[in-house]
Tab-separated table of C-alpha atoms in Angstrom:
chain	number	residue	atom	x	y	z
A	1	MET	CA	-45.740	-43.435	-37.410
A	2	ALA	CA	-43.541	-41.480	-39.799
A	3	ALA	CA	-40.226	-42.984	-40.830
A	4	GLY	CA	-37.337	-41.974	-38.610
A	5	ASN	CA	-39.401	-41.840	-35.404
A	6	ARG	CA	-38.542	-45.391	-34.363
A	7	ARG	CA	-35.182	-46.495	-33.009
A	8	SER	CA	-33.662	-49.533	-34.749
A	9	THR	CA	-33.577	-52.723	-32.627
A	10	ARG	CA	-31.965	-56.116	-32.610
A	11	ALA	CA	-33.735	-58.916	-34.448
A	12	GLY	CA	-36.791	-60.145	-32.605
A	13	GLU	CA	-37.239	-57.004	-30.483
A	14	ALA	CA	-40.188	-54.638	-30.866
A	15	PRO	CA	-39.324	-51.209	-32.214
A	16	VAL	CA	-39.048	-48.464	-29.564
A	17	ASP	CA	-40.661	-45.081	-30.145
A	18	ARG	CA	-38.228	-42.183	-30.055
A	19	PRO	CA	-39.612	-38.870	-28.731
A	20	VAL	CA	-39.905	-36.183	-31.352
A	21	ARG	CA	-38.375	-32.843	-30.279
A	22	ARG	CA	-40.067	-29.908	-31.926
A	23	ARG	CA	-38.730	-26.401	-31.828
A	24	PRO	CA	-41.061	-24.184	-29.741
A	25	ALA	CA	-42.756	-21.412	-31.665
A	26	ASP	CA	-41.498	-18.903	-29.105
A	27	ARG	CA	-37.892	-20.161	-28.988
A	28	ARG	CA	-36.438	-16.705	-29.666
A	29	ALA	CA	-38.415	-15.209	-26.775
A	30	GLN	CA	-37.349	-18.091	-24.528
A	31	ILE	CA	-33.718	-17.433	-25.345
A	32	ALA	CA	-34.109	-13.723	-24.606
A	33	ASN	CA	-35.787	-14.367	-21.238
A	34	VAL	CA	-33.283	-16.952	-20.074
A	35	SER	CA	-30.289	-14.889	-21.146
A	36	ALA	CA	-31.623	-11.724	-19.463
A	37	GLU	CA	-32.091	-13.589	-16.175
A	38	ALA	CA	-28.598	-15.036	-16.468
A	39	PHE	CA	-27.057	-11.626	-17.209
A	40	GLY	CA	-28.966	-10.119	-14.286
A	41	ALA	CA	-27.809	-12.807	-11.858
A	42	HIS	CA	-24.204	-13.313	-12.986
A	43	GLY	CA	-23.320	-10.238	-15.031
A	44	TYR	CA	-22.769	-9.842	-18.737
A	45	HIS	CA	-19.213	-11.139	-18.561
A	46	GLY	CA	-20.139	-13.951	-16.192
A	47	VAL	CA	-22.342	-15.800	-18.701
A	48	SER	CA	-21.337	-17.571	-21.917
A	49	MET	CA	-23.450	-18.563	-24.901
A	50	GLU	CA	-22.715	-22.190	-24.025
A	51	GLU	CA	-24.198	-21.685	-20.555
A	52	ILE	CA	-27.303	-20.064	-22.008
A	53	ALA	CA	-27.675	-22.969	-24.423
A	54	THR	CA	-27.353	-25.436	-21.538
A	55	ARG	CA	-30.077	-23.653	-19.566
A	56	LEU	CA	-32.356	-24.001	-22.585
A	57	ASP	CA	-31.310	-27.607	-23.275
A	58	ILE	CA	-30.295	-26.766	-26.818
A	59	THR	CA	-26.979	-26.745	-28.654
A	60	SER	CA	-24.815	-23.678	-29.089
A	61	THR	CA	-25.335	-24.028	-32.837
A	62	ALA	CA	-29.107	-23.760	-32.369
A	63	LEU	CA	-28.611	-20.688	-30.171
A	64	TYR	CA	-26.487	-18.938	-32.794
A	65	ARG	CA	-29.208	-19.503	-35.378
A	66	HIS	CA	-31.329	-17.003	-33.451
A	67	TYR	CA	-28.675	-14.567	-32.199
A	68	PRO	CA	-25.286	-13.948	-33.820
A	69	SER	CA	-23.491	-13.162	-30.543
A	70	LYS	CA	-23.827	-12.810	-26.802
A	71	TYR	CA	-23.700	-9.047	-27.192
A	72	ALA	CA	-26.679	-9.119	-29.576
A	73	LEU	CA	-28.689	-10.893	-26.869
A	74	PHE	CA	-27.512	-8.498	-24.170
A	75	ARG	CA	-28.195	-5.404	-26.259
A	76	GLN	CA	-31.687	-6.545	-27.228
A	77	GLU	CA	-32.762	-7.208	-23.643
A	78	ALA	CA	-31.220	-4.054	-22.173
A	79	LEU	CA	-32.936	-1.840	-24.739
A	80	ARG	CA	-36.178	-3.803	-24.489
A	81	LEU	CA	-36.324	-3.227	-20.735
A	82	SER	CA	-35.618	0.493	-21.018
A	83	GLY	CA	-38.046	0.734	-23.932
A	84	ILE	CA	-40.994	-0.825	-22.120
A	85	SER	CA	-40.371	1.512	-19.176
A	86	GLU	CA	-40.584	4.451	-21.574
A	87	GLU	CA	-43.848	3.048	-22.961
A	88	ALA	CA	-45.295	2.472	-19.480
A	89	VAL	CA	-45.133	6.134	-18.450
A	90	ARG	CA	-47.228	7.328	-21.412
A	91	LEU	CA	-50.700	8.263	-20.298
A	92	PRO	CA	-53.708	6.685	-22.038
A	93	PRO	CA	-56.173	8.967	-23.886
A	94	GLU	CA	-58.705	8.804	-21.061
A	95	ALA	CA	-56.145	10.359	-18.679
A	96	VAL	CA	-57.182	13.769	-20.009
A	97	ASP	CA	-60.112	13.580	-17.575
A	98	TRP	CA	-58.044	12.469	-14.571
A	99	ASP	CA	-56.757	14.716	-11.825
A	100	ALA	CA	-53.045	15.059	-11.032
A	101	GLU	CA	-53.146	12.429	-8.291
A	102	GLN	CA	-54.736	9.838	-10.578
A	103	ARG	CA	-52.254	10.529	-13.360
A	104	CYS	CA	-49.326	10.216	-10.985
A	105	ALA	CA	-50.676	6.981	-9.486
A	106	HIS	CA	-51.181	5.516	-12.964
A	107	VAL	CA	-47.542	6.120	-13.917
A	108	PHE	CA	-46.214	4.653	-10.675
A	109	GLU	CA	-48.355	1.541	-10.970
A	110	ALA	CA	-47.559	1.061	-14.663
A	111	LEU	CA	-43.839	1.224	-13.982
A	112	LEU	CA	-44.211	-1.142	-11.039
A	113	ALA	CA	-46.041	-3.618	-13.265
A	114	VAL	CA	-43.091	-3.574	-15.676
A	115	SER	CA	-40.586	-3.905	-12.829
A	116	ILE	CA	-42.410	-6.791	-11.144
A	117	THR	CA	-42.982	-8.654	-14.419
A	118	ASN	CA	-39.276	-8.343	-15.246
A	119	ARG	CA	-38.015	-8.720	-11.699
A	120	ARG	CA	-35.492	-11.464	-12.447
A	121	ARG	CA	-34.187	-9.525	-15.441
A	122	GLY	CA	-34.117	-6.034	-13.970
A	123	ALA	CA	-30.607	-6.306	-12.554
A	124	LEU	CA	-29.349	-6.436	-16.147
A	125	LEU	CA	-30.612	-2.902	-16.680
A	126	ARG	CA	-29.643	-1.602	-13.235
A	127	TRP	CA	-26.055	-2.842	-13.043
A	128	GLN	CA	-24.916	-4.182	-16.423
A	129	HIS	CA	-25.859	-1.363	-18.803
A	130	ARG	CA	-22.341	0.092	-18.617
A	131	TYR	CA	-21.175	-2.761	-20.859
A	132	LEU	CA	-23.279	-1.508	-23.761
A	133	GLU	CA	-21.401	-0.094	-26.711
A	134	GLU	CA	-21.458	3.682	-26.992
A	135	GLU	CA	-24.246	4.049	-29.553
A	136	ASP	CA	-26.468	1.570	-27.729
A	137	ARG	CA	-25.759	3.279	-24.431
A	138	ARG	CA	-26.915	6.585	-25.907
A	139	THR	CA	-30.167	4.932	-26.989
A	140	LEU	CA	-30.712	3.516	-23.521
A	141	VAL	CA	-29.918	6.834	-21.832
A	142	ALA	CA	-32.439	8.584	-24.088
A	143	GLN	CA	-35.133	6.048	-23.202
A	144	MET	CA	-34.430	6.352	-19.476
A	145	ALA	CA	-34.381	10.143	-19.740
A	146	ALA	CA	-37.852	10.026	-21.301
A	147	THR	CA	-39.066	7.881	-18.392
A	148	ASP	CA	-37.482	10.271	-15.894
A	149	SER	CA	-39.048	13.273	-17.636
A	150	ALA	CA	-42.527	11.737	-17.543
A	151	ILE	CA	-42.290	11.142	-13.783
A	152	ARG	CA	-41.083	14.702	-13.240
A	153	GLU	CA	-44.083	15.992	-15.194
A	154	ARG	CA	-46.495	14.018	-13.040
A	155	ILE	CA	-44.856	15.286	-9.840
A	156	ALA	CA	-44.959	18.835	-11.219
A	157	GLU	CA	-48.716	18.500	-11.821
A	158	LEU	CA	-49.144	17.124	-8.327
A	159	ARG	CA	-47.020	19.844	-6.710
A	160	PRO	CA	-46.855	22.854	-9.074
A	161	GLY	CA	-44.903	25.020	-6.650
A	162	LEU	CA	-42.046	22.549	-6.186
A	163	ALA	CA	-38.610	23.651	-7.388
A	164	VAL	CA	-37.238	21.927	-10.486
A	165	ALA	CA	-34.185	20.659	-8.597
A	166	GLU	CA	-36.348	19.085	-5.898
A	167	ARG	CA	-38.478	17.355	-8.530
A	168	ALA	CA	-35.288	15.814	-9.909
A	169	VAL	CA	-34.354	14.377	-6.512
A	170	LEU	CA	-37.850	13.016	-5.862
A	171	THR	CA	-37.999	11.486	-9.349
A	172	GLY	CA	-34.675	9.723	-8.798
A	173	ALA	CA	-35.948	8.369	-5.488
A	174	VAL	CA	-39.169	7.083	-7.087
A	175	MET	CA	-37.251	5.316	-9.855
A	176	SER	CA	-34.938	3.765	-7.268
A	177	VAL	CA	-37.831	2.342	-5.256
A	178	ILE	CA	-39.436	0.894	-8.384
A	179	GLY	CA	-36.212	-0.717	-9.583
A	180	SER	CA	-35.034	-1.977	-6.190
A	181	ILE	CA	-37.028	-5.220	-6.289
A	182	SER	CA	-34.571	-6.698	-8.796
A	183	ASP	CA	-31.885	-6.593	-6.076
A	184	HIS	CA	-33.547	-9.193	-3.843
A	185	ARG	CA	-35.965	-12.122	-3.806
A	186	VAL	CA	-38.226	-11.273	-0.853
A	187	ALA	CA	-41.538	-12.975	-1.625
A	188	VAL	CA	-44.655	-10.799	-1.439
A	189	PRO	CA	-47.700	-11.471	-3.688
A	190	THR	CA	-47.958	-9.143	-6.655
A	191	ARG	CA	-50.997	-7.153	-5.550
A	192	PRO	CA	-49.784	-6.257	-2.030
A	193	LEU	CA	-46.257	-5.720	-3.379
A	194	THR	CA	-47.580	-3.214	-5.898
A	195	ALA	CA	-49.653	-1.456	-3.236
A	196	LEU	CA	-46.673	-1.317	-0.856
A	197	LEU	CA	-44.231	0.178	-3.344
A	198	ALA	CA	-46.820	2.466	-4.955
A	199	GLY	CA	-47.503	3.813	-1.479
A	200	ALA	CA	-43.790	4.451	-0.961
A	201	CYS	CA	-43.636	6.266	-4.297
A	202	ARG	CA	-46.618	8.457	-3.354
A	203	ASP	CA	-45.019	9.248	0.015
A	204	ILE	CA	-41.804	10.289	-1.746
A	205	ALA	CA	-43.645	12.418	-4.310
A	206	GLY	CA	-45.483	14.235	-1.541
A	207	CYS	CA	-42.676	14.651	1.004
A	208	THR	CA	-40.990	17.877	2.028
A	209	LEU	CA	-37.248	17.734	1.472
A	210	PRO	CA	-34.887	19.503	3.871
A	211	ALA	CA	-33.293	22.643	2.476
A	212	ALA	CA	-30.258	21.879	0.324
A	213	THR	CA	-27.795	23.751	2.504
A	214	ALA	CA	-24.085	23.288	2.034
A	215	GLU	CA	-22.758	20.376	4.051
A	216	GLU	CA	-19.297	19.485	5.123
A	217	ARG	CA	-18.024	16.755	2.920
A	218	THR	CA	-18.040	13.379	4.636
A	219	PRO	CA	-14.429	12.623	5.462
A	220	PRO	CA	-13.160	9.494	3.742
A	221	PRO	CA	-11.926	6.642	5.908
A	222	PRO	CA	-8.295	6.937	7.054
A	223	ALA	CA	-5.800	6.318	4.287
A	224	ALA	CA	-4.719	2.707	4.099
A	225	THR	CA	-1.259	2.108	5.507
A	226	PHE	CA	-0.780	-1.648	5.438
A	227	THR	CA	-0.120	-3.108	2.021
A	228	HIS	CA	-3.091	-5.497	2.083
A	229	GLU	CA	-5.384	-2.541	2.835
A	230	VAL	CA	-3.895	-0.487	0.022
A	231	VAL	CA	-4.412	-3.377	-2.404
A	232	LEU	CA	-8.059	-3.763	-1.364
A	233	GLN	CA	-8.732	-0.026	-1.617
A	234	LYS	CA	-7.204	0.250	-5.087
A	235	ALA	CA	-9.060	-2.861	-6.268
A	236	VAL	CA	-12.400	-1.376	-5.191
A	237	GLU	CA	-11.621	1.899	-6.961
A	238	LEU	CA	-10.799	0.027	-10.167
A	239	PHE	CA	-13.857	-2.256	-9.913
A	240	HIS	CA	-16.014	0.848	-9.525
A	241	VAL	CA	-14.644	2.575	-12.611
A	242	ARG	CA	-14.134	-0.337	-15.002
A	243	GLY	CA	-16.291	-3.120	-13.619
A	244	TYR	CA	-14.856	-6.294	-12.124
A	245	PRO	CA	-14.330	-8.105	-15.472
A	246	GLY	CA	-12.393	-5.130	-16.853
A	247	VAL	CA	-9.747	-5.186	-14.135
A	248	SER	CA	-6.754	-7.516	-14.015
A	249	VAL	CA	-4.530	-8.438	-11.100
A	250	GLU	CA	-1.763	-6.633	-12.982
A	251	ASP	CA	-3.895	-3.458	-12.953
A	252	ILE	CA	-4.433	-3.769	-9.205
A	253	ALA	CA	-0.714	-4.324	-8.569
A	254	ALA	CA	0.218	-1.260	-10.619
A	255	ALA	CA	-2.367	0.955	-8.868
A	256	SER	CA	-1.111	-0.280	-5.498
A	257	GLY	CA	2.514	0.512	-6.298
A	258	LEU	CA	3.554	-3.129	-6.280
A	259	PRO	CA	6.320	-4.357	-8.600
A	260	ALA	CA	4.357	-7.281	-10.065
A	261	SER	CA	1.046	-9.104	-9.889
A	262	SER	CA	2.699	-11.860	-7.855
A	263	ALA	CA	2.943	-9.394	-4.956
A	264	VAL	CA	-0.868	-9.228	-4.783
A	265	TYR	CA	-1.007	-12.977	-4.201
A	266	ARG	CA	0.933	-12.575	-0.976
A	267	PHE	CA	-2.255	-11.076	0.517
A	268	TYR	CA	-5.149	-12.409	-1.600
A	269	ARG	CA	-5.523	-15.768	-3.287
A	270	SER	CA	-7.148	-14.330	-6.414
A	271	LYS	CA	-9.011	-11.376	-7.876
A	272	GLY	CA	-12.222	-13.063	-6.712
A	273	ASP	CA	-10.841	-13.214	-3.182
A	274	LEU	CA	-10.292	-9.453	-3.349
A	275	LEU	CA	-13.890	-8.879	-4.406
A	276	ALA	CA	-15.161	-11.120	-1.603
A	277	ALA	CA	-13.038	-9.143	0.885
A	278	ALA	CA	-14.620	-5.910	-0.371
A	279	PHE	CA	-18.089	-7.388	0.108
A	280	ARG	CA	-17.262	-8.510	3.633
A	281	ARG	CA	-16.088	-5.010	4.479
A	282	ALA	CA	-19.299	-3.454	3.149
A	283	ALA	CA	-21.476	-5.989	4.972
A	284	ASP	CA	-19.526	-5.552	8.202
A	285	ARG	CA	-19.996	-1.786	8.003
A	286	VAL	CA	-23.769	-2.260	7.965
A	287	SER	CA	-23.673	-4.879	10.727
A	288	ALA	CA	-21.448	-2.795	12.989
A	289	ALA	CA	-23.916	0.109	13.050
A	290	ILE	CA	-26.907	-1.910	14.291
A	291	GLY	CA	-25.864	-2.444	17.913
A	292	PRO	CA	-24.795	1.147	18.678
A	293	ALA	CA	-27.905	2.570	16.967
A	294	ILE	CA	-30.264	0.454	19.068
A	295	ALA	CA	-28.366	0.820	22.341
A	296	GLY	CA	-27.815	4.557	22.055
A	297	THR	CA	-31.389	5.650	21.308
A	298	ASP	CA	-34.822	5.622	22.910
A	299	GLY	CA	-37.296	3.471	21.007
A	300	PRO	CA	-37.386	1.797	17.567
A	301	GLY	CA	-38.203	4.977	15.630
A	302	ALA	CA	-35.182	6.828	16.985
A	303	ALA	CA	-33.009	3.735	16.540
A	304	LEU	CA	-34.073	3.437	12.902
A	305	THR	CA	-33.306	7.090	12.242
A	306	ARG	CA	-29.871	6.737	13.847
A	307	LEU	CA	-29.201	3.594	11.842
A	308	ILE	CA	-30.111	5.431	8.628
A	309	GLU	CA	-27.757	8.294	9.523
A	310	LEU	CA	-24.867	5.921	10.172
A	311	TYR	CA	-25.530	4.049	6.944
A	312	VAL	CA	-25.644	7.233	4.868
A	313	ASP	CA	-22.472	8.586	6.474
A	314	GLY	CA	-20.640	5.337	5.739
A	315	SER	CA	-21.964	5.162	2.182
A	316	PHE	CA	-21.015	8.768	1.411
A	317	ALA	CA	-17.527	8.159	2.827
A	318	GLU	CA	-16.995	5.018	0.729
A	319	ARG	CA	-19.131	5.521	-2.367
A	320	GLU	CA	-17.022	3.229	-4.536
A	321	LEU	CA	-17.391	0.362	-2.074
A	322	THR	CA	-21.148	0.891	-1.806
A	323	PHE	CA	-21.537	0.791	-5.583
A	324	VAL	CA	-19.379	-2.319	-5.980
A	325	TYR	CA	-21.394	-4.030	-3.240
A	326	TYR	CA	-24.541	-3.687	-5.338
A	327	ALA	CA	-23.163	-4.002	-8.856
A	328	GLU	CA	-20.772	-6.942	-8.591
A	329	ILE	CA	-22.525	-9.608	-6.490
A	330	GLY	CA	-22.743	-11.863	-9.544
A	331	ASN	CA	-18.941	-11.924	-9.787
A	332	VAL	CA	-18.292	-12.934	-6.176
A	333	PRO	CA	-16.933	-16.510	-6.101
A	334	ALA	CA	-19.743	-18.995	-5.477
A	335	ALA	CA	-18.076	-20.302	-2.309
A	336	ASP	CA	-18.277	-16.812	-0.748
A	337	ARG	CA	-21.542	-15.651	-2.285
A	338	THR	CA	-23.816	-17.760	-0.080
A	339	THR	CA	-22.109	-16.599	3.117
A	340	LEU	CA	-22.236	-12.971	2.070
A	341	ARG	CA	-25.898	-13.187	1.069
A	342	ASN	CA	-26.684	-14.683	4.486
A	343	ILE	CA	-24.933	-11.774	6.215
A	344	GLN	CA	-26.898	-9.329	4.058
A	345	ARG	CA	-30.148	-11.141	4.860
A	346	LEU	CA	-29.475	-10.964	8.608
A	347	ASN	CA	-28.670	-7.253	8.386
A	348	VAL	CA	-31.902	-6.566	6.487
A	349	GLU	CA	-33.892	-8.566	9.041
A	350	GLU	CA	-32.519	-6.424	11.882
A	351	TRP	CA	-33.587	-3.255	10.054
A	352	ALA	CA	-36.961	-4.793	9.265
A	353	LYS	CA	-37.593	-5.558	12.961
A	354	LEU	CA	-37.290	-1.853	13.722
A	355	VAL	CA	-39.607	-0.997	10.833
A	356	THR	CA	-42.347	-3.379	12.001
A	357	ALA	CA	-41.944	-2.113	15.570
A	358	VAL	CA	-42.884	1.355	14.278
A	359	ARG	CA	-45.366	0.262	11.566
A	360	SER	CA	-47.189	-2.692	13.087
A	361	GLY	CA	-49.462	-3.057	10.055
A	362	LEU	CA	-46.589	-4.307	7.895
A	363	SER	CA	-45.616	-7.956	7.644
A	364	ALA	CA	-41.976	-8.948	8.105
A	365	ALA	CA	-41.656	-9.564	4.356
A	366	GLN	CA	-43.152	-6.166	3.476
A	367	ALA	CA	-40.746	-4.485	5.875
A	368	ARG	CA	-37.801	-6.267	4.243
A	369	VAL	CA	-38.939	-5.048	0.813
A	370	LEU	CA	-38.920	-1.461	2.093
A	371	VAL	CA	-35.517	-1.916	3.756
A	372	HIS	CA	-34.018	-3.108	0.476
A	373	ALA	CA	-35.562	-0.095	-1.275
A	374	ALA	CA	-34.164	2.326	1.294
A	375	LEU	CA	-30.665	0.844	1.230
A	376	ALA	CA	-30.540	0.917	-2.589
A	377	LEU	CA	-31.509	4.602	-2.646
A	378	VAL	CA	-28.043	5.819	-1.657
A	379	VAL	CA	-26.194	4.120	-4.485
A	380	ASP	CA	-28.929	4.849	-7.047
A	381	LEU	CA	-29.018	8.584	-6.395
A	382	GLY	CA	-25.231	8.708	-6.383
A	383	GLN	CA	-25.106	6.824	-9.680
A	384	TRP	CA	-27.784	8.880	-11.466
A	385	MET	CA	-27.213	12.368	-10.075
A	386	GLY	CA	-23.482	12.236	-9.422
A	387	PRO	CA	-21.680	11.702	-6.125
A	388	GLU	CA	-21.326	15.397	-5.294
A	389	HIS	CA	-24.637	16.738	-6.646
A	390	PRO	CA	-25.499	19.844	-4.574
A	391	GLU	CA	-29.198	18.915	-4.391
A	392	CYS	CA	-28.553	15.340	-3.281
A	393	THR	CA	-27.260	16.079	0.209
A	394	ARG	CA	-26.822	13.665	3.103
A	395	ALA	CA	-29.752	15.268	4.934
A	396	ARG	CA	-32.023	14.712	1.939
A	397	VAL	CA	-30.932	11.105	1.462
A	398	VAL	CA	-31.518	10.436	5.169
A	399	HIS	CA	-34.975	11.991	4.918
A	400	LEU	CA	-35.906	9.991	1.820
A	401	MET	CA	-34.820	6.766	3.483
A	402	ARG	CA	-37.009	7.657	6.461
A	403	VAL	CA	-39.940	8.348	4.126
A	404	ILE	CA	-39.532	4.933	2.490
A	405	LEU	CA	-39.334	3.117	5.826
A	406	LEU	CA	-41.697	5.195	7.976
A	407	GLY	CA	-44.129	6.465	5.348
A	408	SER	CA	-45.616	9.939	5.367
A	409	ALA	CA	-45.103	10.082	9.160
A	410	ALA	CA	-41.429	10.821	8.404
A	411	ASP	CA	-42.423	14.403	7.546
A	412	GLN	CA	-43.734	14.900	11.064
A	413	GLY	CA	-40.470	14.282	12.850
């Protein structure tokens, strides 16, 4: 045995072998994978280099040998994820002999393969990209625009008479479905999961959108009157614009018209307590709609449609809250996160029961996957197309959610 591989012992004792730790050949890739999963789960600001090093069972010094900073890690993974999506939508040479349906299916399945492979890292790209520096953000936006453009081209080949604006809405919906699996951990084997979501993408690409007629703007909820409500409302608005880590209690106090940050603590124990309160409000809004939707309609299909309508109305009325509910789960205090995730899970299960009552061929897990995809659609379209985009109306969002949950049958009624 080479010198230095045995631990010294007291006189008379046999030497004890000491395990030799060798640096893995793929250490840099390991670091990138672990950090991306951590950023996706807890947010860019919620993870330190020391925590990443601990997950890898290495020292911080060893980590810095590979990456000079946490931002360097974050930037690399964000741009890698957007880059491989851009690569995935490029057609292979043999596609020249395929018909439009085959070309479209290839792009959907290629993107799904990327999304499923990177499922535990996808939330980094979906919700944390706003923390990229300006030049890096421009690179990412260009990559995502190329992906978006490729999907639009495939839909245009499939449906040559479709208006450009409608192709944009359908493309956004397809990208939302593909990316939605990073928001949850519902377990479905890869092959049936791919088939399920590819089917939803095909249904979206082939659906007939309602006419984009002018709609009355959804009235916002009544203005907050009690101080604790004002504080919560202003906190959500700030979290939406700046992200939770970029907002201080002092900022919230100033926006709420309070003289000092100490006044906030009269109503909420901490900034984290404010975020948890926002999450409870969003979860309660979803829960509260389930009973009336089921009781006030005839049959599961009608109940599901009514539930979708109530969800869209609530989401349009409180867009900031809906966005924060998806983007900031990693920043909710751990003590509250488990409870809130359980409430979310129960809400999704109630939706899924209605889906399986209408589509008996789906398993409970498959139905939950589709419910998550449908719920994410509202915030994704609002984020990508803008909250007041004239083509992204409530009626169209309702219809697209029905297409995701009910399949092509949604076009029949």
